[in-house]
mmCIF file of C-alpha atoms in Angstrom:
data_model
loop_
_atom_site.group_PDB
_atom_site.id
_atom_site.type_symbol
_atom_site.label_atom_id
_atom_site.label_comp_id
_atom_site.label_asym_id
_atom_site.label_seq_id
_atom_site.Cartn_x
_atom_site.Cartn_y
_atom_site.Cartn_z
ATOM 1 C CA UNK A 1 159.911 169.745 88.369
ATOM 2 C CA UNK A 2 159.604 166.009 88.884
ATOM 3 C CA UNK A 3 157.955 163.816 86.414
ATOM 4 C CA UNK A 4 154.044 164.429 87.956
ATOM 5 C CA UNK A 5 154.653 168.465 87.813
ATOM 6 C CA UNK A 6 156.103 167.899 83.998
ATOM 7 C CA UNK A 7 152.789 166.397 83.275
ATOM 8 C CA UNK A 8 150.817 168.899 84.643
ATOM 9 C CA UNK A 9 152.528 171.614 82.980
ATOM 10 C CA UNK A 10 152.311 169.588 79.709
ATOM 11 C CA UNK A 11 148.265 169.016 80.554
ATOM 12 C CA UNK A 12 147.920 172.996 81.411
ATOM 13 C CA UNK A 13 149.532 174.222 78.040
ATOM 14 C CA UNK A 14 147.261 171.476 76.360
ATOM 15 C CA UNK A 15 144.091 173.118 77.776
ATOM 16 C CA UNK A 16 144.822 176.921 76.390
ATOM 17 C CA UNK A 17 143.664 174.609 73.286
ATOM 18 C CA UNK A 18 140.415 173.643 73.910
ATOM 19 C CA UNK A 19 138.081 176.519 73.392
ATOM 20 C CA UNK A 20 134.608 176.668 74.948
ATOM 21 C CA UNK A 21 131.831 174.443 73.586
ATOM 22 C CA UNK A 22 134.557 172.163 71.924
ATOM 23 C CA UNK A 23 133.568 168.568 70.957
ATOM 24 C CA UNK A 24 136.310 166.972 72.675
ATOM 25 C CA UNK A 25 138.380 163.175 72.483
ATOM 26 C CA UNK A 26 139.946 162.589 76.317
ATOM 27 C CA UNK A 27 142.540 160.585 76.184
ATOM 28 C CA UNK A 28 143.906 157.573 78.381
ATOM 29 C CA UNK A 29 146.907 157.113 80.970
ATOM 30 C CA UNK A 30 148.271 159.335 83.934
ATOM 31 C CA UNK A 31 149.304 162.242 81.568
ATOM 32 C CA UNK A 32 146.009 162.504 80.196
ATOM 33 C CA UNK A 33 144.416 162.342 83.390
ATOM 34 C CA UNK A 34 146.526 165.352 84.845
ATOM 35 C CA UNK A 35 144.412 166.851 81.454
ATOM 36 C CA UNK A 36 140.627 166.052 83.129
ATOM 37 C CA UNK A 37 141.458 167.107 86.555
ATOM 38 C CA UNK A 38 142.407 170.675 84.954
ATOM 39 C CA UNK A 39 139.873 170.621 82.967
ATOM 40 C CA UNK A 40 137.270 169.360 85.117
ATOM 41 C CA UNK A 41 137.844 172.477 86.992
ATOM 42 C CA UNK A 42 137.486 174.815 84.200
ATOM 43 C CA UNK A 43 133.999 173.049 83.506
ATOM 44 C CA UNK A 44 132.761 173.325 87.333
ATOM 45 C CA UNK A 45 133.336 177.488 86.603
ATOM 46 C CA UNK A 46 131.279 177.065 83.564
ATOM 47 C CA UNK A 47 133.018 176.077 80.443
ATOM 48 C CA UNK A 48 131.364 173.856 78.114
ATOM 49 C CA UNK A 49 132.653 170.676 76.452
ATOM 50 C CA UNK A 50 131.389 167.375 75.687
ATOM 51 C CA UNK A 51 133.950 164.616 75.786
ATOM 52 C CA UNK A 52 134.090 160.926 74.119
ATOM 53 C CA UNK A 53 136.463 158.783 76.997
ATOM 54 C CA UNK A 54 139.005 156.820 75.131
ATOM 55 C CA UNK A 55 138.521 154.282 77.923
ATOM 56 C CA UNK A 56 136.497 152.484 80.741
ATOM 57 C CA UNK A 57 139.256 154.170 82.742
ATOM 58 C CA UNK A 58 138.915 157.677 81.428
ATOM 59 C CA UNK A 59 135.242 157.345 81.847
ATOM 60 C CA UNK A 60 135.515 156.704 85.497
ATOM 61 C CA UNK A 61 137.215 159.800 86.081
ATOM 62 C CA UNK A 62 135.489 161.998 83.671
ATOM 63 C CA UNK A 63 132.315 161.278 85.589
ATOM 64 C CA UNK A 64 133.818 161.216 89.602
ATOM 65 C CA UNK A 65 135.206 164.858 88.374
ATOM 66 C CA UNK A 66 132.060 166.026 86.646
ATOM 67 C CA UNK A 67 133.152 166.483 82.730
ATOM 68 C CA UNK A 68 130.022 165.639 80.415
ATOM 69 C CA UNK A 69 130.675 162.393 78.729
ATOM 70 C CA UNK A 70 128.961 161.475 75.111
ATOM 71 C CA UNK A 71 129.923 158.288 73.220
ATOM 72 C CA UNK A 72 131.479 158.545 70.005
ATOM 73 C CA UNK A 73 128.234 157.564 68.208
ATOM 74 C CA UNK A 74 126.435 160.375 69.716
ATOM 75 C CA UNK A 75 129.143 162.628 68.670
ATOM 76 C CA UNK A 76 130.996 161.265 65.707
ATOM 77 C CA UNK A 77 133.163 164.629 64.578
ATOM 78 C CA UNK A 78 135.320 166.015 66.981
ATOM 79 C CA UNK A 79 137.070 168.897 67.009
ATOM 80 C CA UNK A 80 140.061 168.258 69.025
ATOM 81 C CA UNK A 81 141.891 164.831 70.833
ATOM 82 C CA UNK A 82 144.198 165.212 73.447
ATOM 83 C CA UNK A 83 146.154 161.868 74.461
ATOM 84 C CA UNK A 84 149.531 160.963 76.233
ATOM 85 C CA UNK A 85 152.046 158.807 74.594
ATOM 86 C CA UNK A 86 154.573 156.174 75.025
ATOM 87 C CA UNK A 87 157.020 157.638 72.840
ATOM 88 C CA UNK A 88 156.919 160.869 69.968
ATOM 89 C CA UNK A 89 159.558 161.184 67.674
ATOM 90 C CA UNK A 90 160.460 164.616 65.585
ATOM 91 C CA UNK A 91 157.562 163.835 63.099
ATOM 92 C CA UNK A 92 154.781 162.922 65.800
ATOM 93 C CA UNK A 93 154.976 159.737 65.173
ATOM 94 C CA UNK A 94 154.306 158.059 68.237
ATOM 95 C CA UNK A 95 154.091 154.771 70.255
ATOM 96 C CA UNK A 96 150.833 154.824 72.523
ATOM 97 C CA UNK A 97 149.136 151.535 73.928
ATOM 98 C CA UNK A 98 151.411 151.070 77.170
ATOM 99 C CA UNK A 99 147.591 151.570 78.944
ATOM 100 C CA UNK A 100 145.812 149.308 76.753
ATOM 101 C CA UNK A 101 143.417 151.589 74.941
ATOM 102 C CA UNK A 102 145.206 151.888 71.685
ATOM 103 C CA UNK A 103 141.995 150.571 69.372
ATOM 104 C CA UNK A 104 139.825 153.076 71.363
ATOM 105 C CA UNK A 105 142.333 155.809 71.101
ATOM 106 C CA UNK A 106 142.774 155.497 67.157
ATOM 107 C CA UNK A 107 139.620 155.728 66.401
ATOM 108 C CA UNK A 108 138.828 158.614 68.815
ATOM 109 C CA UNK A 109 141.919 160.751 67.153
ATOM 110 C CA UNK A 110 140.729 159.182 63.637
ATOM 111 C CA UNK A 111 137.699 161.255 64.000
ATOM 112 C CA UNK A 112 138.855 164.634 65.431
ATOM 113 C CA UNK A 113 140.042 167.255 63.708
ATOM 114 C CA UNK A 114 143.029 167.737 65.438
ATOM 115 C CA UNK A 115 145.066 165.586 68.098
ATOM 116 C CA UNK A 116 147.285 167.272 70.404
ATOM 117 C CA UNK A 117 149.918 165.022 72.311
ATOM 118 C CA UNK A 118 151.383 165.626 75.959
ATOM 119 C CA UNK A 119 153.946 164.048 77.381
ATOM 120 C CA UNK A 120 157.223 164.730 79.169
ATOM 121 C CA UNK A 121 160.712 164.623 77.637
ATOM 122 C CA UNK A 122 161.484 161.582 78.344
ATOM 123 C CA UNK A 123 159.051 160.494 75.791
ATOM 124 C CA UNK A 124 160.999 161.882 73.188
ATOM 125 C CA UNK A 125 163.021 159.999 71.095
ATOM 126 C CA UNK A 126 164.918 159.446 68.148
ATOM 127 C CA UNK A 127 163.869 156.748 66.536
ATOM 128 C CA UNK A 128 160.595 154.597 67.812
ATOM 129 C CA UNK A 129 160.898 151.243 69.457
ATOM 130 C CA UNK A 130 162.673 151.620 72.773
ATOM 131 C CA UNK A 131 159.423 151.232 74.495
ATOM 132 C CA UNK A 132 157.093 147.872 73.723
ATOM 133 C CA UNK A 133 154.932 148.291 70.502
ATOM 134 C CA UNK A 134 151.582 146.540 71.573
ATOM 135 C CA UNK A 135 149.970 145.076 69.115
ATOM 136 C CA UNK A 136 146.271 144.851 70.289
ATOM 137 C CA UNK A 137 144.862 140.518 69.028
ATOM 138 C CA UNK A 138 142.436 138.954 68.937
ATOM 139 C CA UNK A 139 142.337 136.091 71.327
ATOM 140 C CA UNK A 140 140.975 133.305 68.395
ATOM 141 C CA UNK A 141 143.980 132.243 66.870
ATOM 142 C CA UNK A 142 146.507 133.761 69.213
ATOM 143 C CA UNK A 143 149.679 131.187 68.438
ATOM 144 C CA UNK A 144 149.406 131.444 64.509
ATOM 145 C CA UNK A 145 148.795 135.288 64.842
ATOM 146 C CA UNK A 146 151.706 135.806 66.872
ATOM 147 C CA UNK A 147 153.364 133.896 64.512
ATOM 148 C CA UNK A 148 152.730 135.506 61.418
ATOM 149 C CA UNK A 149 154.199 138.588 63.252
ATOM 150 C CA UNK A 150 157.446 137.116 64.002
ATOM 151 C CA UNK A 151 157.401 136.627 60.099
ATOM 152 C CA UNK A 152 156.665 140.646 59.045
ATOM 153 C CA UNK A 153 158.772 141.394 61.363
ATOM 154 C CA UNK A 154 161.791 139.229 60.410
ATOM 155 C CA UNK A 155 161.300 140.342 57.000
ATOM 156 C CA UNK A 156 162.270 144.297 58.097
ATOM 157 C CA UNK A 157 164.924 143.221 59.982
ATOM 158 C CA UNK A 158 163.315 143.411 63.364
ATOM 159 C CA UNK A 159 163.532 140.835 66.058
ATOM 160 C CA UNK A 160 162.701 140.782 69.598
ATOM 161 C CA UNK A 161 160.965 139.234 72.481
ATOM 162 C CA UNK A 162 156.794 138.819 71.685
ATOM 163 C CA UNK A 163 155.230 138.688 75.250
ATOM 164 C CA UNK A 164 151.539 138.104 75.734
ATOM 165 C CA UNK A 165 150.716 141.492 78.317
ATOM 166 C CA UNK A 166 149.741 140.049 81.921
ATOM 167 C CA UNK A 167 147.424 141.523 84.480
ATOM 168 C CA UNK A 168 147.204 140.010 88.029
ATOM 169 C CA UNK A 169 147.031 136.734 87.692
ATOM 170 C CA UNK A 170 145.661 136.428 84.250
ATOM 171 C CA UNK A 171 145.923 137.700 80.997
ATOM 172 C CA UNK A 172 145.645 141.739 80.280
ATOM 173 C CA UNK A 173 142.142 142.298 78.427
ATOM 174 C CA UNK A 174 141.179 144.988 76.814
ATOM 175 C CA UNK A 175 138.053 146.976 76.553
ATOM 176 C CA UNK A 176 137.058 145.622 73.512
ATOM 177 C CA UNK A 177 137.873 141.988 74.465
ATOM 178 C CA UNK A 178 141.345 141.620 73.104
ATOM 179 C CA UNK A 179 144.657 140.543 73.919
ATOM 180 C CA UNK A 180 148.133 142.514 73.660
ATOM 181 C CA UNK A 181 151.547 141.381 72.500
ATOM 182 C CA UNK A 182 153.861 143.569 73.521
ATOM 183 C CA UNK A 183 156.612 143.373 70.965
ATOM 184 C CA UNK A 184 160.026 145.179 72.212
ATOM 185 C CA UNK A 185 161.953 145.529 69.091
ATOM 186 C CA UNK A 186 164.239 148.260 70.293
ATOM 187 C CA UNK A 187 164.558 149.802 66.952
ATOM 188 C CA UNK A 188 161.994 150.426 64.834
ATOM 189 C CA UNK A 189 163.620 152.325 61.140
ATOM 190 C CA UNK A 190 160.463 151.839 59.061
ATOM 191 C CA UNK A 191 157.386 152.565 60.900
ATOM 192 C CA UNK A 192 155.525 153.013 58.029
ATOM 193 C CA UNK A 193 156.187 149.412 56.558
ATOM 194 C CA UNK A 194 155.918 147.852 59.477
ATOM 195 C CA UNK A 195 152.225 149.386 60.103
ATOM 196 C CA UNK A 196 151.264 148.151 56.616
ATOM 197 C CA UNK A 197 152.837 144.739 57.715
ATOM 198 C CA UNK A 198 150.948 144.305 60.751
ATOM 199 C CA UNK A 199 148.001 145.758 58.926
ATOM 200 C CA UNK A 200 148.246 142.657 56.719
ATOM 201 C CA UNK A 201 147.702 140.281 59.355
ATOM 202 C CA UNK A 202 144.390 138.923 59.770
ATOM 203 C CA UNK A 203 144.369 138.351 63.675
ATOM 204 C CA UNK A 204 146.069 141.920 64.051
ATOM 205 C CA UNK A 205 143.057 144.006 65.491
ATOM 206 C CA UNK A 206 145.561 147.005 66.001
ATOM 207 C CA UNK A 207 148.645 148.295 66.625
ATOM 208 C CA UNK A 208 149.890 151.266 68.773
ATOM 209 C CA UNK A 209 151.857 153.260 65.852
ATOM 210 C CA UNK A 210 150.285 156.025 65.711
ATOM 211 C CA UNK A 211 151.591 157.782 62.338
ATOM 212 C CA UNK A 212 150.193 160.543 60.823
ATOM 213 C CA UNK A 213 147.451 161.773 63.255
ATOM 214 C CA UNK A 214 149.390 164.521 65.788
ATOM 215 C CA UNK A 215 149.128 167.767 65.593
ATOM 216 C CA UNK A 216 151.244 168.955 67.870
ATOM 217 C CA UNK A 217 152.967 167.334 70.690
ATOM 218 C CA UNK A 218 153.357 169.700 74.239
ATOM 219 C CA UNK A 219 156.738 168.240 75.218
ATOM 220 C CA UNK A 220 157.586 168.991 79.209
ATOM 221 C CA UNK A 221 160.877 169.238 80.794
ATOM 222 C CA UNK A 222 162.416 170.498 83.711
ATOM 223 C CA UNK A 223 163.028 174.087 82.281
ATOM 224 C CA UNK A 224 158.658 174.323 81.373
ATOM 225 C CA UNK A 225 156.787 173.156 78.123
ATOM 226 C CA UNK A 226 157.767 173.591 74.574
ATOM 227 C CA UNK A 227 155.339 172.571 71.795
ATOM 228 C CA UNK A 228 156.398 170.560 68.732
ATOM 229 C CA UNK A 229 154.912 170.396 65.579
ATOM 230 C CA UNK A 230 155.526 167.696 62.534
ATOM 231 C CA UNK A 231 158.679 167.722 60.878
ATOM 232 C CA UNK A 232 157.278 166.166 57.872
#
């Protein structure tokens, strides 16, 4: 299978979770939207969900393919998330932000039940860190925040290269009016601590660990799917 197919596979197992009339969080980035087009399908035969979009992005498609959107507000409990992610480790920990939704997609998988994460194996890792943490700002105050990160993170032992996320010819913007700094600290031991640490920091609107909050993880690899659960 190449990397697409490994998605799709990942997306298909994902969806023999979602039952019919489920209250459902719909994730962001090209894993998750392998997950609407199959499941877009399923609702043009009849199945019922209603879906809160973790993004502008996920919106878009959500509607072009026909799933019923309602906004978090209108449905505040959900029964079930399913995202992509940057990276999972062995106790679903993951690293998730590399599309920019990260402060959407907390607080979608905050207020589900369950979250189920698909990705394929090369997501898997280790230890978290190889891939960018962004760390979702806001834009008042950028130096001295940015600063005052360099300073938590010195303190666990991490360094690395802070870069303000680009898009075009501009800076990257979230939904919710934000910057990123993409922090690539190769290594991160303490996850925990450094959550708290960033968590600290008054300009720090979010952060893309994501501890605590998966379910499961559907894992794809050339071989087919294999699902992981917490080794906590």
């Amino acid at each position: 299978m190449d990397a697409r197919e490994m998605k799709i596979k990942a997306a298909e197992v994902a969806l023999s979770h979602v039952e019919d009339g489920m209250r459902l969080g719909i994730g962001t980035g090209s894993t998750a939207e392998e997950f609407v087009r199959l499941l877009a399908e399923k609702v043009a035969g009849g199945f019922r969900v209603e879906g809160v979009p973790t993004s502008e992005r996920t919106a878009r498609l959500c509607v072009e393919l026909g799933v019923p959107l309602k906004s978090l507000d209108e449905l505040p409990a959900l029964d079930l998330t399913i995202d992509g992610a940057d990276e999972v480790d062995s106790n679903l920990r993951l690293i998730k932000g590399g599309g920019g939704a990260l402060l959407r997609e907390k607080i979608v998988a905050a207020a589900s039940e369950k979250m189920i994460v698909i990705a394929d194996e090369s997501k898997l890792v280790d230890t978290l860190g190889a891939f960018a943490l962004p760390i979702e700002v806001n834009i008042f105050g950028l130096v001295a925040t940015r600063i005052a990160i360099e300073k938590h993170a010195s303190r666990l032992g991490l360094s690395g290269k802070l870069t303000l996320r680009q898009s075009g010819d501009g800076d990257f913007t979230t939904d919710g009016g934000h910057y990123i700094i993409d922090a690539s600290f190769g290594r991160i031991p303490d996850a925990e601590a450094l959550s708290n640490a960033l968590y600290s920091i008054p300009g720090v609107v979010e952060h893309g660990l994501f501890l605590n909050m998966a379910t499961l993880a559907i894992i794809a690899g050339p071989a087919g799917a294999r699902t992981l659960t917490a080794n906590r």
